[in-house]
Amino acid sequence: MKNKHITAVLLGTSLMTLGACSPVGFFSEAGSRLDTGSFGNATMNNMMVQSGEEGYMLDLAKRFSEQVPSTVNFEFNRSELDESARAILRQQANWIRQFPEVRFRVYGHTDLVGSNAYNRGLGQRRANAVVNYLVSQGISRSRLEAVVSFGETRPLIATQNRERRNRRTVTEVSGFVKSHPRVIDGKYAQIIYREYVASATAVSGLTGVNGGGSDE
């Protein structure tokens, strides 16, 4: 009886030791230590590169930031668009209209005056104002991704004082409209060919298109 008791104690101690050594527990699912949530991302990225999607998106993002102003600024503690901001957004809308298969994201920012909670809300309102104005210029709201606000956490100028350059929104290329015919059919060659033809057009040709009509 004594030997059985000793055996049971030793077995229990061994199981406890094994459980302590394993960060995922003794009865974890096989392979759980290998999958940290990013399993398959490398394969997905390779597919995007091979299909031309990744390179095309990066090229578009670069062109957008080079050919039109991507940033608009705001008065202190305000989210209304002044005429300078509206003029910039009309340029953005003219450019965006040329690429109906592309989605965009707008980020709202503030300066460092005020609490973080208040500034996150203010940054959100600024980004919403930009999205609403782009929609008024004929850009489908479905192409403008869920608005993200960084509030005061990413200043351009590190100062605790009022700084207009920190009170801004930034518009960026974020991806493709998956339901668009060119994308769903995998016709990236057509997109790239269109880019090849457009490359012979002066930059003013892209940014000077009259802003009529809707891309919805």
mmCIF file of C-alpha atoms in Angstrom:
data_model
loop_
_atom_site.group_PDB
_atom_site.id
_atom_site.type_symbol
_atom_site.label_atom_id
_atom_site.label_comp_id
_atom_site.label_asym_id
_atom_site.label_seq_id
_atom_site.Cartn_x
_atom_site.Cartn_y
_atom_site.Cartn_z
ATOM 1 C CA MET A 1 0.000 0.000 0.000
ATOM 2 C CA LYS A 2 2.869 2.305 0.895
ATOM 3 C CA ASN A 3 4.558 1.601 -2.460
ATOM 4 C CA LYS A 4 1.355 2.433 -4.350
ATOM 5 C CA HIS A 5 1.104 5.728 -2.493
ATOM 6 C CA ILE A 6 4.712 6.628 -3.353
ATOM 7 C CA THR A 7 4.114 5.726 -7.025
ATOM 8 C CA ALA A 8 1.016 7.924 -7.179
ATOM 9 C CA VAL A 9 2.898 10.864 -5.638
ATOM 10 C CA LEU A 10 5.799 10.464 -8.084
ATOM 11 C CA LEU A 11 3.426 10.260 -11.068
ATOM 12 C CA GLY A 12 1.574 13.365 -9.943
ATOM 13 C CA THR A 13 4.826 15.236 -9.440
ATOM 14 C CA SER A 14 6.004 14.240 -12.932
ATOM 15 C CA LEU A 15 2.776 15.478 -14.541
ATOM 16 C CA MET A 16 3.004 18.774 -12.674
ATOM 17 C CA THR A 17 6.622 19.193 -13.798
ATOM 18 C CA LEU A 18 5.721 18.535 -17.426
ATOM 19 C CA GLY A 19 2.874 21.023 -17.241
ATOM 20 C CA ALA A 20 5.150 23.666 -15.728
ATOM 21 C CA CYS A 21 7.757 23.195 -18.470
ATOM 22 C CA SER A 22 5.202 23.633 -21.224
ATOM 23 C CA PRO A 23 3.947 27.196 -21.743
ATOM 24 C CA VAL A 24 0.878 25.876 -23.545
ATOM 25 C CA GLY A 25 -0.133 23.198 -21.021
ATOM 26 C CA PHE A 26 0.230 19.438 -21.015
ATOM 27 C CA PHE A 27 -3.011 18.780 -22.882
ATOM 28 C CA SER A 28 -2.560 21.493 -25.555
ATOM 29 C CA GLU A 29 -3.566 20.958 -29.157
ATOM 30 C CA ALA A 30 -0.782 19.527 -31.306
ATOM 31 C CA GLY A 31 1.081 22.254 -33.140
ATOM 32 C CA SER A 32 -0.302 25.052 -30.976
ATOM 33 C CA ARG A 33 3.191 26.258 -30.140
ATOM 34 C CA LEU A 34 3.941 26.770 -33.837
ATOM 35 C CA ASP A 35 0.960 28.954 -34.695
ATOM 36 C CA THR A 36 1.250 32.340 -33.000
ATOM 37 C CA GLY A 37 -1.396 33.953 -35.196
ATOM 38 C CA SER A 38 0.791 34.801 -38.187
ATOM 39 C CA PHE A 39 0.975 31.319 -39.688
ATOM 40 C CA GLY A 40 0.462 31.569 -43.453
ATOM 41 C CA ASN A 41 1.257 35.283 -43.756
ATOM 42 C CA ALA A 42 4.481 34.599 -45.657
ATOM 43 C CA THR A 43 2.609 32.457 -48.191
ATOM 44 C CA MET A 44 -0.071 35.122 -48.590
ATOM 45 C CA ASN A 45 2.566 37.814 -49.128
ATOM 46 C CA ASN A 46 4.340 35.666 -51.745
ATOM 47 C CA MET A 47 1.062 35.176 -53.611
ATOM 48 C CA MET A 48 0.434 38.929 -53.619
ATOM 49 C CA VAL A 49 3.917 39.606 -54.951
ATOM 50 C CA GLN A 50 3.696 36.887 -57.628
ATOM 51 C CA SER A 51 0.272 38.091 -58.804
ATOM 52 C CA GLY A 52 1.522 41.658 -59.042
ATOM 53 C CA GLU A 53 -0.928 42.946 -56.441
ATOM 54 C CA GLU A 54 1.618 43.860 -53.782
ATOM 55 C CA GLY A 55 3.989 45.673 -56.114
ATOM 56 C CA TYR A 56 1.165 47.536 -57.857
ATOM 57 C CA MET A 57 -0.334 48.679 -54.551
ATOM 58 C CA LEU A 58 3.035 49.960 -53.286
ATOM 59 C CA ASP A 59 3.610 51.751 -56.572
ATOM 60 C CA LEU A 60 0.194 53.399 -56.351
ATOM 61 C CA ALA A 61 0.814 54.466 -52.757
ATOM 62 C CA LYS A 62 4.097 56.072 -53.798
ATOM 63 C CA ARG A 63 2.531 57.811 -56.781
ATOM 64 C CA PHE A 64 -0.369 59.126 -54.720
ATOM 65 C CA SER A 65 1.950 60.689 -52.130
ATOM 66 C CA GLU A 66 4.125 62.209 -54.871
ATOM 67 C CA GLN A 67 1.452 63.519 -57.227
ATOM 68 C CA VAL A 68 -1.108 65.014 -54.842
ATOM 69 C CA PRO A 69 -0.896 66.442 -51.311
ATOM 70 C CA SER A 70 -1.898 63.654 -48.932
ATOM 71 C CA THR A 71 -2.185 65.901 -45.849
ATOM 72 C CA VAL A 72 -4.640 68.619 -44.834
ATOM 73 C CA ASN A 73 -4.298 70.759 -41.706
ATOM 74 C CA PHE A 74 -6.779 72.183 -39.212
ATOM 75 C CA GLU A 75 -7.230 75.154 -36.905
ATOM 76 C CA PHE A 76 -6.689 74.591 -33.191
ATOM 77 C CA ASN A 77 -9.422 72.421 -31.627
ATOM 78 C CA ARG A 78 -11.438 72.435 -34.865
ATOM 79 C CA SER A 79 -12.473 69.742 -37.334
ATOM 80 C CA GLU A 80 -13.986 71.974 -40.020
ATOM 81 C CA LEU A 81 -12.311 72.070 -43.423
ATOM 82 C CA ASP A 82 -11.085 75.460 -44.595
ATOM 83 C CA GLU A 83 -10.805 76.386 -48.283
ATOM 84 C CA SER A 84 -7.160 75.295 -48.423
ATOM 85 C CA ALA A 85 -8.117 71.833 -47.114
ATOM 86 C CA ARG A 86 -11.038 71.537 -49.533
ATOM 87 C CA ALA A 87 -8.785 72.449 -52.470
ATOM 88 C CA ILE A 88 -6.349 69.684 -51.492
ATOM 89 C CA LEU A 89 -9.161 67.165 -51.096
ATOM 90 C CA ARG A 90 -10.501 68.007 -54.537
ATOM 91 C CA GLN A 91 -7.071 67.099 -55.903
ATOM 92 C CA GLN A 92 -7.175 63.855 -53.924
ATOM 93 C CA ALA A 93 -10.658 63.055 -55.250
ATOM 94 C CA ASN A 94 -9.580 63.686 -58.856
ATOM 95 C CA TRP A 95 -6.673 61.264 -58.393
ATOM 96 C CA ILE A 96 -8.710 58.639 -56.540
ATOM 97 C CA ARG A 97 -11.349 58.684 -59.268
ATOM 98 C CA GLN A 98 -8.781 57.367 -61.768
ATOM 99 C CA PHE A 99 -8.405 54.095 -59.845
ATOM 100 C CA PRO A 100 -11.831 52.570 -59.071
ATOM 101 C CA GLU A 101 -10.288 49.283 -57.888
ATOM 102 C CA VAL A 102 -8.294 50.926 -55.066
ATOM 103 C CA ARG A 103 -9.320 51.597 -51.454
ATOM 104 C CA PHE A 104 -8.031 54.421 -49.252
ATOM 105 C CA ARG A 105 -7.657 55.048 -45.526
ATOM 106 C CA VAL A 106 -7.772 58.387 -43.725
ATOM 107 C CA TYR A 107 -5.855 58.940 -40.469
ATOM 108 C CA GLY A 108 -6.743 61.772 -38.098
ATOM 109 C CA HIS A 109 -4.141 63.487 -35.883
ATOM 110 C CA THR A 110 -3.970 66.312 -33.331
ATOM 111 C CA ASP A 111 -1.292 68.326 -31.581
ATOM 112 C CA LEU A 112 -0.264 67.559 -27.991
ATOM 113 C CA VAL A 113 -2.493 70.132 -26.277
ATOM 114 C CA GLY A 114 -5.283 68.480 -24.268
ATOM 115 C CA SER A 115 -5.921 64.978 -22.959
ATOM 116 C CA ASN A 116 -5.276 61.872 -25.038
ATOM 117 C CA ALA A 117 -8.936 60.803 -24.825
ATOM 118 C CA TYR A 118 -10.190 64.176 -26.066
ATOM 119 C CA ASN A 119 -7.613 64.300 -28.850
ATOM 120 C CA ARG A 120 -8.508 60.834 -30.111
ATOM 121 C CA GLY A 121 -12.089 61.988 -30.536
ATOM 122 C CA LEU A 122 -10.935 65.199 -32.237
ATOM 123 C CA GLY A 123 -8.678 63.262 -34.603
ATOM 124 C CA GLN A 124 -11.607 60.991 -35.431
ATOM 125 C CA ARG A 125 -13.839 63.972 -36.244
ATOM 126 C CA ARG A 126 -11.174 65.427 -38.509
ATOM 127 C CA ALA A 127 -10.789 62.165 -40.408
ATOM 128 C CA ASN A 128 -14.581 61.855 -40.700
ATOM 129 C CA ALA A 129 -14.728 65.365 -42.151
ATOM 130 C CA VAL A 130 -12.234 64.366 -44.844
ATOM 131 C CA VAL A 131 -14.104 61.166 -45.686
ATOM 132 C CA ASN A 132 -17.395 63.054 -45.952
ATOM 133 C CA TYR A 133 -15.881 65.643 -48.267
ATOM 134 C CA LEU A 134 -14.352 62.986 -50.535
ATOM 135 C CA VAL A 135 -17.778 61.330 -50.703
ATOM 136 C CA SER A 136 -19.298 64.696 -51.701
ATOM 137 C CA GLN A 137 -16.802 64.726 -54.581
ATOM 138 C CA GLY A 138 -18.178 61.478 -55.988
ATOM 139 C CA ILE A 139 -15.945 58.908 -54.267
ATOM 140 C CA SER A 140 -17.858 55.860 -53.059
ATOM 141 C CA ARG A 141 -17.877 55.633 -49.268
ATOM 142 C CA SER A 142 -17.273 51.875 -49.605
ATOM 143 C CA ARG A 143 -13.799 52.652 -50.977
ATOM 144 C CA LEU A 144 -12.843 54.660 -47.904
ATOM 145 C CA GLU A 145 -11.874 52.256 -45.134
ATOM 146 C CA ALA A 146 -12.942 52.511 -41.522
ATOM 147 C CA VAL A 147 -11.436 55.755 -40.272
ATOM 148 C CA VAL A 148 -8.599 55.429 -37.774
ATOM 149 C CA SER A 149 -7.545 58.152 -35.350
ATOM 150 C CA PHE A 150 -4.083 58.272 -33.785
ATOM 151 C CA GLY A 151 -5.008 61.344 -31.771
ATOM 152 C CA GLU A 152 -1.876 62.946 -30.334
ATOM 153 C CA THR A 153 0.324 59.852 -30.465
ATOM 154 C CA ARG A 154 2.152 60.554 -33.755
ATOM 155 C CA PRO A 155 3.191 64.214 -33.921
ATOM 156 C CA LEU A 156 5.312 65.471 -36.790
ATOM 157 C CA ILE A 157 6.782 68.125 -34.507
ATOM 158 C CA ALA A 158 7.637 67.085 -30.939
ATOM 159 C CA THR A 159 6.222 69.962 -28.897
ATOM 160 C CA GLN A 160 3.677 70.301 -26.118
ATOM 161 C CA ASN A 161 2.513 73.608 -27.588
ATOM 162 C CA ARG A 162 0.010 74.302 -30.342
ATOM 163 C CA GLU A 163 1.413 73.123 -33.665
ATOM 164 C CA ARG A 164 -0.579 73.350 -36.905
ATOM 165 C CA ARG A 165 1.543 70.756 -38.681
ATOM 166 C CA ASN A 166 0.467 68.166 -36.092
ATOM 167 C CA ARG A 167 -3.237 69.024 -36.543
ATOM 168 C CA ARG A 168 -3.761 67.055 -39.728
ATOM 169 C CA THR A 169 -5.273 64.140 -41.599
ATOM 170 C CA VAL A 170 -3.327 61.865 -43.920
ATOM 171 C CA THR A 171 -4.910 59.949 -46.812
ATOM 172 C CA GLU A 172 -3.183 56.743 -47.923
ATOM 173 C CA VAL A 173 -3.686 53.864 -50.350
ATOM 174 C CA SER A 174 -4.767 50.852 -48.282
ATOM 175 C CA GLY A 175 -5.626 48.034 -50.699
ATOM 176 C CA PHE A 176 -7.952 46.828 -53.426
ATOM 177 C CA VAL A 177 -11.721 46.677 -53.717
ATOM 178 C CA LYS A 178 -12.148 42.902 -53.739
ATOM 179 C CA SER A 179 -15.529 43.037 -55.474
ATOM 180 C CA HIS A 180 -14.227 45.119 -58.371
ATOM 181 C CA PRO A 181 -14.328 43.157 -61.688
ATOM 182 C CA ARG A 182 -10.670 43.794 -62.479
ATOM 183 C CA VAL A 183 -9.625 42.455 -59.106
ATOM 184 C CA ILE A 184 -12.017 39.539 -58.716
ATOM 185 C CA ASP A 185 -11.098 38.276 -62.190
ATOM 186 C CA GLY A 186 -7.385 38.579 -61.443
ATOM 187 C CA LYS A 187 -6.872 40.915 -64.388
ATOM 188 C CA TYR A 188 -3.864 42.687 -62.955
ATOM 189 C CA ALA A 189 -2.196 42.711 -66.380
ATOM 190 C CA GLN A 190 -4.923 45.092 -67.573
ATOM 191 C CA ILE A 191 -4.349 47.367 -64.605
ATOM 192 C CA ILE A 192 -0.587 47.381 -65.163
ATOM 193 C CA TYR A 193 -1.058 48.037 -68.900
ATOM 194 C CA ARG A 194 -3.339 50.955 -68.105
ATOM 195 C CA GLU A 195 -0.597 52.277 -65.821
ATOM 196 C CA TYR A 196 1.922 51.867 -68.637
ATOM 197 C CA VAL A 197 -0.220 53.998 -70.947
ATOM 198 C CA ALA A 198 -0.903 56.550 -68.201
ATOM 199 C CA SER A 199 2.829 56.887 -67.531
ATOM 200 C CA ALA A 200 3.136 58.826 -70.785
ATOM 201 C CA THR A 201 0.589 61.368 -69.531
ATOM 202 C CA ALA A 202 1.719 64.509 -67.736
ATOM 203 C CA VAL A 203 1.068 64.570 -64.003
ATOM 204 C CA SER A 204 -1.353 67.447 -64.521
ATOM 205 C CA GLY A 205 -3.451 65.068 -66.594
ATOM 206 C CA LEU A 206 -4.160 62.972 -63.518
ATOM 207 C CA THR A 207 -4.742 65.795 -61.094
ATOM 208 C CA GLY A 208 -6.604 68.138 -63.395
ATOM 209 C CA VAL A 209 -9.567 65.937 -64.326
ATOM 210 C CA ASN A 210 -12.877 67.707 -63.927
ATOM 211 C CA GLY A 211 -14.550 66.269 -60.838
ATOM 212 C CA GLY A 212 -17.925 65.250 -62.252
ATOM 213 C CA GLY A 213 -19.777 61.997 -61.816
ATOM 214 C CA SER A 214 -19.632 59.240 -59.230
ATOM 215 C CA ASP A 215 -17.597 56.034 -59.177
ATOM 216 C CA GLU A 216 -20.225 54.116 -57.197
#
